[in-house]
CSV table of C-alpha atoms and ligand atoms in Angstrom, one decimal:
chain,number,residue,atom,x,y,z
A,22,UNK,CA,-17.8,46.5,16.9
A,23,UNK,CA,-21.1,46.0,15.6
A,24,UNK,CA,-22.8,43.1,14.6
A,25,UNK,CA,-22.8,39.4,16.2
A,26,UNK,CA,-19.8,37.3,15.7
A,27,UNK,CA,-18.9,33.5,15.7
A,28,UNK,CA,-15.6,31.9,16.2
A,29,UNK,CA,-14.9,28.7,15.2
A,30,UNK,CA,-12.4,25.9,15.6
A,31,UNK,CA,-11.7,25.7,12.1
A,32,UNK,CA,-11.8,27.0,8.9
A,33,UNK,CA,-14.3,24.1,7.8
A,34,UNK,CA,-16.7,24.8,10.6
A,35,UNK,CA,-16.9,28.5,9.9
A,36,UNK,CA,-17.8,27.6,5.9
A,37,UNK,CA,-20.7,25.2,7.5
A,38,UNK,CA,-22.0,28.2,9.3
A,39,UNK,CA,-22.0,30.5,6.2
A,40,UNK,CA,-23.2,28.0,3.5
A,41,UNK,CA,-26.1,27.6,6.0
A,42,UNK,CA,-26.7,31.5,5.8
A,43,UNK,CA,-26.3,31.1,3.0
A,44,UNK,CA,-29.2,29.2,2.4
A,45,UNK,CA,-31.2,30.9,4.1
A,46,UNK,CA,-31.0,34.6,3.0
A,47,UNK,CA,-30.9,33.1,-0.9
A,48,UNK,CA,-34.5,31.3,0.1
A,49,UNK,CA,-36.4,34.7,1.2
A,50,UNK,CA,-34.3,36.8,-0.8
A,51,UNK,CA,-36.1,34.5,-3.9
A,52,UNK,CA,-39.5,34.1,-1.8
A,53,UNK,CA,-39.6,38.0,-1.2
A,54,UNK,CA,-38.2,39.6,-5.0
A,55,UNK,CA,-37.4,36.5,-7.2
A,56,UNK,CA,-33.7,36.4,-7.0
A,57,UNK,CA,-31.1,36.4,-4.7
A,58,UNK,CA,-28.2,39.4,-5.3
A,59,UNK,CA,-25.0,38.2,-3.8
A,60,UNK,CA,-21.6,40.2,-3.8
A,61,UNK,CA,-18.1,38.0,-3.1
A,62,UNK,CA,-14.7,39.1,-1.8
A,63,UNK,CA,-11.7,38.4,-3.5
A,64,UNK,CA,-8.9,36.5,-1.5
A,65,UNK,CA,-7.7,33.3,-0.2
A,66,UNK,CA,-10.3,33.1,2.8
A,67,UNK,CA,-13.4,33.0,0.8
A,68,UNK,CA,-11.9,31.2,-2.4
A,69,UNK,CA,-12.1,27.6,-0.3
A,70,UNK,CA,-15.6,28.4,0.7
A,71,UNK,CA,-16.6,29.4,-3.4
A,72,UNK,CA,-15.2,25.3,-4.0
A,73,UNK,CA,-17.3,23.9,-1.3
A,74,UNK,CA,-20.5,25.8,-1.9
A,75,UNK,CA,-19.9,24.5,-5.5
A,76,UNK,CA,-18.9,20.9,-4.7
A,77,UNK,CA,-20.8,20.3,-1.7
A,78,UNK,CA,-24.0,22.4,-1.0
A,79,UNK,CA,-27.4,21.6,-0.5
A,80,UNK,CA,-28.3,24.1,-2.2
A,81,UNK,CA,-30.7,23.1,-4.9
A,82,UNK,CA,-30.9,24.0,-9.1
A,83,UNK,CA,-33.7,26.6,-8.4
A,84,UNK,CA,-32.3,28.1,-6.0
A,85,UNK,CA,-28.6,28.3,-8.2
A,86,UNK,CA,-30.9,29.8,-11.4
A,87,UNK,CA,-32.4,32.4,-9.0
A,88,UNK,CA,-28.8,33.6,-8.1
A,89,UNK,CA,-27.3,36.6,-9.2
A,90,UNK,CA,-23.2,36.8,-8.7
A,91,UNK,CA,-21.6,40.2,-8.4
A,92,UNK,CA,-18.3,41.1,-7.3
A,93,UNK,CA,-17.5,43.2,-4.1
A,94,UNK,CA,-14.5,44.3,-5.7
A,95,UNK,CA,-12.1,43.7,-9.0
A,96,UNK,CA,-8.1,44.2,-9.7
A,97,UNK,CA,-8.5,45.6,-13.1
A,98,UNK,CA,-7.0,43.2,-15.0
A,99,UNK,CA,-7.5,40.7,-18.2
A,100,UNK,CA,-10.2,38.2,-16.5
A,101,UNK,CA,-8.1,35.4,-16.9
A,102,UNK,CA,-5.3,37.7,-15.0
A,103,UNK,CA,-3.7,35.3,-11.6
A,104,UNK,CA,-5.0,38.4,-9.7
A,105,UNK,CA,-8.6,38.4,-11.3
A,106,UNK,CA,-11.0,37.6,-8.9
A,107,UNK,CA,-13.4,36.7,-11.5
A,108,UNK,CA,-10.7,34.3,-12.5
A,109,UNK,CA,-10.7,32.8,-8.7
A,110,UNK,CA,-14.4,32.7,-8.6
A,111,UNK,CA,-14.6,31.4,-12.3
A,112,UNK,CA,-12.5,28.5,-11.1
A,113,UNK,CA,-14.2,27.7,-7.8
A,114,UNK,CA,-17.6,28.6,-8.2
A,115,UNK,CA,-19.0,29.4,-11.3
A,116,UNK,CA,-17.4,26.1,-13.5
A,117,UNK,CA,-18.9,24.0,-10.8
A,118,UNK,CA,-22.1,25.1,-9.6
A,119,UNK,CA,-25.8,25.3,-11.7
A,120,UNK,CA,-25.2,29.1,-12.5
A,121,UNK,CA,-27.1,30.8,-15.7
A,122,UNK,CA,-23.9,32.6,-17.5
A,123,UNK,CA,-26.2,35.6,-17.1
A,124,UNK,CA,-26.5,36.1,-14.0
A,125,UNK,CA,-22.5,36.1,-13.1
A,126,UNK,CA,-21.3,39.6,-13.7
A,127,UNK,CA,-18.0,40.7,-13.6
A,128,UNK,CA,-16.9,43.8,-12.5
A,129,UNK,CA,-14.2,44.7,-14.8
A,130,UNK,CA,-13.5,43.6,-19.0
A,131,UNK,CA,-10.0,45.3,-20.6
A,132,UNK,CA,-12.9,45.9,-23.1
A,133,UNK,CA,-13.9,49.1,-21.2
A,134,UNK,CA,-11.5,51.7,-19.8
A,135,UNK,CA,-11.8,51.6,-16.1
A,136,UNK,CA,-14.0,54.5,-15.9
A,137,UNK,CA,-16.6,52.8,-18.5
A,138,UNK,CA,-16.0,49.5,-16.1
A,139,UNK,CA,-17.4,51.5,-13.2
A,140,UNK,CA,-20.0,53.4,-15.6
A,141,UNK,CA,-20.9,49.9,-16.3
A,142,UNK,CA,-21.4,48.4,-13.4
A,143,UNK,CA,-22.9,51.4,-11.7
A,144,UNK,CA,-25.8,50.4,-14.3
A,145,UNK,CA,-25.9,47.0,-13.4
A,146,UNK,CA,-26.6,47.5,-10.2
A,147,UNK,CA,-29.2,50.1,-10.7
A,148,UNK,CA,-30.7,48.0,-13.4
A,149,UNK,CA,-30.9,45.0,-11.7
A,150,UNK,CA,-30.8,45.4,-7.6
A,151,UNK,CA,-33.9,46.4,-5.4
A,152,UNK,CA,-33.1,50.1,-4.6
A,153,UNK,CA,-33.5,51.2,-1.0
A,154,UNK,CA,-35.2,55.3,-0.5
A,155,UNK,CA,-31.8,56.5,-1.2
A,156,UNK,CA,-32.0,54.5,-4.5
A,157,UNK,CA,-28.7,53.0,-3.9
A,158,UNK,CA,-28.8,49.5,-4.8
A,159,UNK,CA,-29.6,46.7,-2.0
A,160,UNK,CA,-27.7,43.3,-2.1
A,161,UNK,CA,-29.3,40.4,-0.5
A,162,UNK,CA,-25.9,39.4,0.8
A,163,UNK,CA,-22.4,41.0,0.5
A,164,UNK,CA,-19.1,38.8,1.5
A,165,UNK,CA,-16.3,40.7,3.1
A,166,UNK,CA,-12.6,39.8,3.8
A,167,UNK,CA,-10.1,41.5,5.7
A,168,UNK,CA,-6.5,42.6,4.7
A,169,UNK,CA,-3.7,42.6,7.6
A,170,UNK,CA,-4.3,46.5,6.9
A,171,UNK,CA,-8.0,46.1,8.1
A,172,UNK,CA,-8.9,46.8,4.2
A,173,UNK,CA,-12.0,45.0,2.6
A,174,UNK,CA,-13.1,45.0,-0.6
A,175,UNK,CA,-10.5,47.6,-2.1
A,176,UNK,CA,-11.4,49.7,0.7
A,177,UNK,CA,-7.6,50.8,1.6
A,178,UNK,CA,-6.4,53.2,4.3
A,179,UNK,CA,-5.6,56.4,3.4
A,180,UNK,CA,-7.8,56.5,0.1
A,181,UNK,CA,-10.6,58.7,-1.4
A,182,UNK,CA,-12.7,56.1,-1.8
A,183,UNK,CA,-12.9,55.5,1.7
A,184,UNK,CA,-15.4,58.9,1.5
A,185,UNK,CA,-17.0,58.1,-1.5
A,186,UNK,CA,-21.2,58.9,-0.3
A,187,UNK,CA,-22.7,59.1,-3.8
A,188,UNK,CA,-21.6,56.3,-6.2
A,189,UNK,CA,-22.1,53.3,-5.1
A,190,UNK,CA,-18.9,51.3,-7.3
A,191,UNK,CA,-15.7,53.3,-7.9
A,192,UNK,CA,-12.3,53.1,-9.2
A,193,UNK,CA,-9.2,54.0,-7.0
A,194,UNK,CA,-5.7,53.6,-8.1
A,195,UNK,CA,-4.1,52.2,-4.9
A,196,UNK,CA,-0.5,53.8,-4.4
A,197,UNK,CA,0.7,50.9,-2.4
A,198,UNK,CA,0.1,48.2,-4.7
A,199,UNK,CA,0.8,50.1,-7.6
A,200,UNK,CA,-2.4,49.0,-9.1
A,201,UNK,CA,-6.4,50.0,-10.3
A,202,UNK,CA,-9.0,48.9,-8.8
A,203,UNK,CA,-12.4,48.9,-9.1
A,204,UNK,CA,-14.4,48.4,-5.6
A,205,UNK,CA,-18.3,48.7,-4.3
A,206,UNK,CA,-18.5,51.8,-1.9
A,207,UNK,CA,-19.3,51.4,2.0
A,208,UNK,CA,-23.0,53.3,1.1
A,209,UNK,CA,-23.0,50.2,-1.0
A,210,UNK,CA,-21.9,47.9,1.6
A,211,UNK,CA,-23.8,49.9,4.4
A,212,UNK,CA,-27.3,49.4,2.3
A,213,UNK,CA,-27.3,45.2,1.8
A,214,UNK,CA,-29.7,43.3,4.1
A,215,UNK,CA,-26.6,40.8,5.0
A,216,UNK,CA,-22.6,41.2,5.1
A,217,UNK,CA,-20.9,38.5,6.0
A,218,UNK,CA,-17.1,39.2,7.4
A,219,UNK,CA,-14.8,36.2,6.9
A,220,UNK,CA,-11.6,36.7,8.8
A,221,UNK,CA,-9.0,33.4,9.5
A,222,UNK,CA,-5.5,32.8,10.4
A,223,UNK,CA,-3.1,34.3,13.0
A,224,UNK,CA,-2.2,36.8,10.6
A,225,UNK,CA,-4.8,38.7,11.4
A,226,UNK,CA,-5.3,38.5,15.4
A,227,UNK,CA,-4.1,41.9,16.3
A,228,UNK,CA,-6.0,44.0,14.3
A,229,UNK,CA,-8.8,42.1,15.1
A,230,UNK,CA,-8.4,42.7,18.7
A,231,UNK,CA,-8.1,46.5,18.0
A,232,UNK,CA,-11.1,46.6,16.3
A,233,UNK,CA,-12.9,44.4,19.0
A,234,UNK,CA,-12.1,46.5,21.6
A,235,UNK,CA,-12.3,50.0,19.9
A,236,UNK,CA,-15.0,52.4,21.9
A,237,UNK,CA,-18.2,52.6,20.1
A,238,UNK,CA,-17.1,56.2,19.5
A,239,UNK,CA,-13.6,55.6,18.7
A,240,UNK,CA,-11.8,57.5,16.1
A,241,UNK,CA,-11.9,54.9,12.9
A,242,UNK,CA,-8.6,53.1,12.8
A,243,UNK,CA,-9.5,50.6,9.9
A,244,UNK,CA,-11.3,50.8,7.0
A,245,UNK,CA,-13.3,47.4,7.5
A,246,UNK,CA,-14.8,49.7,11.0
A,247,UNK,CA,-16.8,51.8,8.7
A,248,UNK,CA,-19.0,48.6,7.8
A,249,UNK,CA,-22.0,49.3,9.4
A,250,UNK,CA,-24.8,48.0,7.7
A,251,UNK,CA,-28.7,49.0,8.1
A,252,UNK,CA,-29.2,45.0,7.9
A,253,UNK,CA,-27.3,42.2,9.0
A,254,UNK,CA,-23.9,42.0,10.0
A,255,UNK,CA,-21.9,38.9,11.1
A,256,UNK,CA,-18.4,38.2,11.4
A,257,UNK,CA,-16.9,35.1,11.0
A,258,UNK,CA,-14.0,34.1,13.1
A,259,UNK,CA,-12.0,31.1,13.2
A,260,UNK,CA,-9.6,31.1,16.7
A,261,UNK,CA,-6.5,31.8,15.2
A,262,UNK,CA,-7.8,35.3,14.0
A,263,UNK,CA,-9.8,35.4,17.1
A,264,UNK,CA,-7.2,34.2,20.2
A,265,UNK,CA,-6.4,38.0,21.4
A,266,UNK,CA,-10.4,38.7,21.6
A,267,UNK,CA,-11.7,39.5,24.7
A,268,UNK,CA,-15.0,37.3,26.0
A,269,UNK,CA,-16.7,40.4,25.8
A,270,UNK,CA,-15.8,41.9,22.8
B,328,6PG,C1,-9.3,41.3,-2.7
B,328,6PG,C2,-10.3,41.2,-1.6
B,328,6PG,C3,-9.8,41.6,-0.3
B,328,6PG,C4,-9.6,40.4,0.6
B,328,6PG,C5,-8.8,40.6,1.8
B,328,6PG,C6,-8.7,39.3,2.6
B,328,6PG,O1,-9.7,41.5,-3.8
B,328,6PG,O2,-8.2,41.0,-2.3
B,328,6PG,O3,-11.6,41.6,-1.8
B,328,6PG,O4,-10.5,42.6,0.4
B,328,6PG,O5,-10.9,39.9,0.9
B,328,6PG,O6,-7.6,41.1,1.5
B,328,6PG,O7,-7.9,38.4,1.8
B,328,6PG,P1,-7.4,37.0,2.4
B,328,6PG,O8,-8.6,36.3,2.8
B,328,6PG,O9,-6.6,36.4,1.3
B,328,6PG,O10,-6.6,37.4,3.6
């Protein structure tokens, strides 16, 4: 699989390592354009890690004004929805932490139809992201998680979006859950200078392992194996997702 990964002995050690990157890519990514463009994944995984970035960082005010929240995906549903991932972010993050209300921007509003959500935030993006040669926008950071179906983002198996190489946010209605959703696009994904993979619990062991020890040439099982990313990639393991790894995967 490409990209380096870390496994660590808990969940709490692997949100040490990330708030540290954190840090880091937010400080150049403000040094080198003036703000720091950061995409986060819905889910349980990250949603502890959005409270202690809030509650405990070192991350200073400037730093917090400077950064730009996006989301890497959205269920489309009223934003104070249980399934809104604004909603989870909105409730660990963004009422805790030094963020300018302008600078959060949600991915989906019942205002808009979910075509006009996309049209939207298609806009956004283009309006408000560095844009690589391709123009397709460039997020300092993008936060992934992984479904026991090897999804991320709304990145589903056996979906169109899956082959989506012009837009960089799209809608897909996903068959198995019955539901819209609204989801950045891997040329998205594939053009930020840092993703960030977040995968815990047992749950998600074997698929791991499969992806681990896929050959480099392999036919692509999962969707999260078509995250390949001109910049930085880095997964982050704890050892109950990462227990059927081989040392030299
Ligand atoms: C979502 C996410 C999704 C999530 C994975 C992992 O909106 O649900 O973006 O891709 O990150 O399903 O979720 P858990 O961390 O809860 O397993």
């Amino acid at each position: 699989m490409n990209g380096s990964s870390q496994i660590f002995e808990n969940i709490d050690a692997l949100y040490v390592a990330l708030e540290k990157q954190w840090q880091l890519v937010a400080r150049a990514a403000i040094v080198d354009h003036g703000a720091f463009h950061v995409a986060l994944a819905g889910g349980s995984t990250p949603r502890h890690f959005y409270k202690k970035l809030a509650q405990q960082s070192a991350i200073d005010e400037h730093c917090w004004h400077k950064t730009h929240i996006y989301f890497g995906d959205e269920r489309c549903v009223p934003q104070d929805h249980p399934d809104s991932n604004y909603r989870m972010v909105k409730e660990t993050l963004l009422s805790a932490a030094p963020l300018l209300p302008e600078h959060v921007h949600a991915m989906f509003s019942t205002d808009f139809s979910v075509e006009q959500n996309v049209a939207r935030y298609e806009t956004l993006l283009h309006d408000t992201l560095p844009l690589d040669v391709k123009r397709c926008p460039v997020f300092d950071l993008v936060l992934l998680g992984m479904g026991e179906d090897g999804h991320t983002a709304s990145l589903f198996p056996d979906t169109e979006i899956l082959h989506e190489s012009v837009k960089p946010v799209a809608a897909q209605f996903v068959q198995k859950l019955e539901a819209w959703r609204i989801s950045l696009t891997f040329l998205t994904i594939n053009a930020a200078s840092h993703v960030a993979v977040l995968i815990a619990g047992d749950a998600k062991a074997k698929i791991l392992a499969d992806i681990f020890s896929a050959e480099k040439d392999a036919v692509v099982r999962y969707p999260i194996q078509q995250v390949n990313p001109t910049g930085q990639l880095d997964w982050y393991l704890d050892t109950a997702a990462a227990h059927l790894l081989n040392v030299q995967d």
